[in-house]
CSV table of C-alpha atoms in Angstrom, one decimal:
chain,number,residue,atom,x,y,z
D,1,UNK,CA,0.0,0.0,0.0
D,2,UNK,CA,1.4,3.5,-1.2
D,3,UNK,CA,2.5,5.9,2.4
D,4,UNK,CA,3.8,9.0,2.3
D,5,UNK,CA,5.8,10.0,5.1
D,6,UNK,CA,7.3,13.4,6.3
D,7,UNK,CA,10.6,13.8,7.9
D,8,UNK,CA,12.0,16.8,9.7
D,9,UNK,CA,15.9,17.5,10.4
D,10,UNK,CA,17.2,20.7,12.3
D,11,UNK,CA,21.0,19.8,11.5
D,12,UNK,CA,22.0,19.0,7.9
D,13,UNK,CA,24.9,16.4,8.6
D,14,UNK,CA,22.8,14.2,9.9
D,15,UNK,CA,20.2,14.3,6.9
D,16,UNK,CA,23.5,13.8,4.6
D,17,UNK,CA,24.6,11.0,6.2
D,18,UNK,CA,21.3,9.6,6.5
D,19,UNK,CA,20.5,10.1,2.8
D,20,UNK,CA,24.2,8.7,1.5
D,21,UNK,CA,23.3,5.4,3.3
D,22,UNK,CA,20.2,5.5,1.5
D,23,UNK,CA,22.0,6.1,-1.5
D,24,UNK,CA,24.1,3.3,-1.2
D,25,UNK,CA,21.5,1.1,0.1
D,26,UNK,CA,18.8,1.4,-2.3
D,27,UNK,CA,21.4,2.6,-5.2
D,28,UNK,CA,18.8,5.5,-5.9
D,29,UNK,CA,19.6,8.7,-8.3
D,30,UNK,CA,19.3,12.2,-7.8
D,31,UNK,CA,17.4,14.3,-9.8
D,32,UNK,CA,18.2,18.4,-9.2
D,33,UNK,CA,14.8,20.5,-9.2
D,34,UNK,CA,14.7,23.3,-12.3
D,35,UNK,CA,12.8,25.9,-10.5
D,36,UNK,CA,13.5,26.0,-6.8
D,37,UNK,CA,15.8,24.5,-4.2
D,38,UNK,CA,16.2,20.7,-2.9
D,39,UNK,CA,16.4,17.6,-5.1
D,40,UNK,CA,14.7,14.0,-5.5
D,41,UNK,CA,15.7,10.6,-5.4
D,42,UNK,CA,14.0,7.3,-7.0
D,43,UNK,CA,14.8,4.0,-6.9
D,44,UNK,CA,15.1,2.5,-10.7
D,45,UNK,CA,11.7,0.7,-10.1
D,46,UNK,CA,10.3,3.9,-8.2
D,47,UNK,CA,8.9,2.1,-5.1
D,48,UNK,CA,11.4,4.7,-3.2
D,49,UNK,CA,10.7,8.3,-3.9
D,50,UNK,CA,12.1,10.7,-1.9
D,51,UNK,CA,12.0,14.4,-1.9
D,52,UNK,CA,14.4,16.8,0.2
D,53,UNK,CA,13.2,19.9,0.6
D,54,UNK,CA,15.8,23.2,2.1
D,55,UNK,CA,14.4,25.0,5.5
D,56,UNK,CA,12.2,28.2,4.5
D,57,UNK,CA,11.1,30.8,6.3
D,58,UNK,CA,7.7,29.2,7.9
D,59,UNK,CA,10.2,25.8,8.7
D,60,UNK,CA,13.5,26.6,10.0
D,61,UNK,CA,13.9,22.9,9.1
D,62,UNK,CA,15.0,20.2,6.4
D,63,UNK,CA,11.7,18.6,5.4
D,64,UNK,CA,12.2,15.0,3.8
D,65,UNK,CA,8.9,13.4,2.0
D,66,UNK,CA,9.1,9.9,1.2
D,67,UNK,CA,6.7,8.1,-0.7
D,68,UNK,CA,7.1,4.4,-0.4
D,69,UNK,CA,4.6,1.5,-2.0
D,70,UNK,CA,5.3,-1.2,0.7
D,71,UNK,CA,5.3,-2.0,4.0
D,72,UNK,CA,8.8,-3.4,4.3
D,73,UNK,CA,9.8,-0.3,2.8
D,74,UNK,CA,8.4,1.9,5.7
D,75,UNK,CA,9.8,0.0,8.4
D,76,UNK,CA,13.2,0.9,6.9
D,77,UNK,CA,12.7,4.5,6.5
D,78,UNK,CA,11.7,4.5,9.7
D,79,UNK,CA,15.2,2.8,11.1
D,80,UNK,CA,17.0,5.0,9.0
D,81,UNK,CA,14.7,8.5,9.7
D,82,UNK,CA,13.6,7.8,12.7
D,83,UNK,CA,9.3,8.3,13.9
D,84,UNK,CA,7.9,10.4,10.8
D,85,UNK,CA,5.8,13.6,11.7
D,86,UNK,CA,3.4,12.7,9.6
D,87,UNK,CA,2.4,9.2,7.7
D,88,UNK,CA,-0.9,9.1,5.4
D,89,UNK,CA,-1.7,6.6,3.1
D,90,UNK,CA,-1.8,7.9,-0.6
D,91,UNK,CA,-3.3,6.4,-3.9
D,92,UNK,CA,-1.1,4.9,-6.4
D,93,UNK,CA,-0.4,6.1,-9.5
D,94,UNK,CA,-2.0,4.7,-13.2
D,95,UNK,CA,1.5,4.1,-13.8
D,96,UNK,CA,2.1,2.5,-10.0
D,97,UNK,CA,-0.9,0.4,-11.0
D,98,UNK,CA,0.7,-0.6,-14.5
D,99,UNK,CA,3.7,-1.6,-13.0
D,100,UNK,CA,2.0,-3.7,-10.7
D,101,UNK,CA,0.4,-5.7,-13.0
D,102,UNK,CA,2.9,-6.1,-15.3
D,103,UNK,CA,4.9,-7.9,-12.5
D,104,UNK,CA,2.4,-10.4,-12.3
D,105,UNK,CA,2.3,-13.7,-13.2
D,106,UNK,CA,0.8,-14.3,-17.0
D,107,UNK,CA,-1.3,-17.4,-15.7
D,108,UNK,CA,-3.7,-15.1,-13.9
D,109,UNK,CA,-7.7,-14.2,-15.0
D,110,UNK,CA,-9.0,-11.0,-14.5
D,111,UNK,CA,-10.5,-11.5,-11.5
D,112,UNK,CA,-7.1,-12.6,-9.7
D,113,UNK,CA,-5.4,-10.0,-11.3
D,114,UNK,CA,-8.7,-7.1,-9.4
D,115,UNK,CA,-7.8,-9.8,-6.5
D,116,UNK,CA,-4.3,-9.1,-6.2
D,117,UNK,CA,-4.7,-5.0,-7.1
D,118,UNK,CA,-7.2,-5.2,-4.4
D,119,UNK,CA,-4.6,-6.8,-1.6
D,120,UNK,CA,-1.5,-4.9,-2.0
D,121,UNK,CA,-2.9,-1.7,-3.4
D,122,UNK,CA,-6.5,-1.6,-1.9
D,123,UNK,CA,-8.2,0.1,-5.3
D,124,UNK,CA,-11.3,-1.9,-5.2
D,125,UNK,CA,-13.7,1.1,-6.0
D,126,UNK,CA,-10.9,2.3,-8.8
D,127,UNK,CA,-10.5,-0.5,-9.9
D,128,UNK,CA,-12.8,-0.5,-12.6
D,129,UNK,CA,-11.0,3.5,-13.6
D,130,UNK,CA,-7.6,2.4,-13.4
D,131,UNK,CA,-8.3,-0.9,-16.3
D,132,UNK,CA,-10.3,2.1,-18.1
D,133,UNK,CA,-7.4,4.5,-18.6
D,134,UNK,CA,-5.0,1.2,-18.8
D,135,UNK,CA,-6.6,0.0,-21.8
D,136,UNK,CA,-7.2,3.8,-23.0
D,137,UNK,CA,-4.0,4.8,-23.0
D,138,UNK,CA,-2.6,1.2,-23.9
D,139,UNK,CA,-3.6,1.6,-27.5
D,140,UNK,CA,-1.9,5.3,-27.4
D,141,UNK,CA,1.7,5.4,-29.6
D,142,UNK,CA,3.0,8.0,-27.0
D,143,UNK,CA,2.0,5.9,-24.0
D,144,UNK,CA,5.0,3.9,-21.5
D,145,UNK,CA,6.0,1.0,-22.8
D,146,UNK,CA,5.1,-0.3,-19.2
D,147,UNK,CA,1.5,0.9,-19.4
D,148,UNK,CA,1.3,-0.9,-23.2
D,149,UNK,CA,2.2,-4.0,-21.8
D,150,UNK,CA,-0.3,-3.8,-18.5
D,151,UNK,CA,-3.2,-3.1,-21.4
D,152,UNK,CA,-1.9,-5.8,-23.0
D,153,UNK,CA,-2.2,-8.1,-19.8
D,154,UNK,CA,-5.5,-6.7,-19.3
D,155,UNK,CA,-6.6,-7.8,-22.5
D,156,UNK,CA,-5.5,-11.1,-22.7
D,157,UNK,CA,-6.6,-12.0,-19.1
D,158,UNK,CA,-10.5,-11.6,-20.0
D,159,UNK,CA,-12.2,-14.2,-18.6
């Protein structure tokens, strides 16, 4: 299930060594912002997100936003980061969703593959949206490649 969690650091050596274990944990790459302060960093698959944001003038603090898509994921933020100050649950992404069912295996019907969407991403009521724009912006030429091949799935999974 996709959190988001919000970290807040008064001294910035310990946010750098925090985020260059990261780094080398989770071999994640920076990504510079164009138009203000502060940078990103991703994992390759993106279930690691994080954003690191400079102190301003209402938060006289470094504000780190993570946005994880599983569990095991938040417990280790949490050892690195310590307690968040604040932890929501977010909805994924069509291309969160795409990804997902592109991992799974080829063998499943439609109504495993709603099944599994519906444990590990908990989009029952979207569900029905999310195979929508899937299949809508499967047969686009400008779409992913990764959301091509979840309308495929889709397709050939119709029971």
């Amino acid at each position: 299930m996709p959190k988001e969690l919000e970290f807040r650091f008064d001294d910035e050596s310990i946010l750098k060594k925090n985020v260059k274990k990261l780094k080398k944990e989770f071999e994640l790459k920076e990504k510079k912002y164009d138009t203000s302060e502060g940078y990103a960093l991703a994992n390759k698959t993106r279930s690691l997100q994080i954003q690191i944001l400079p102190p301003d003038k209402k938060v006289n603090q470094f504000i780190v936003i993570t946005r994880i898509t599983n569990d095991q994921l938040t417990e280790e933020m949490k050892a690195i980061f310590g307690e968040p100050l604040k932890e929501r649950i977010v909805s994924p992404s069509i291309l969160e969703v795409a990804e997902y069912i592109t991992g799974l295996p080829k063998d499943l019907s439609e109504i495993e593959i709603q099944q599994k969407l519906e444990e590990e991403l908990q989009i029952s009521q979207k569900y029905r949206l999310f195979k929508k724009m899937i299949l809508k912006h499967g047969d686009k030429s400008t779409s992913r490649e990764v959301i091509k091949k979840a309308a495929d799935r889709l397709r050939a999974a119709k029971d």
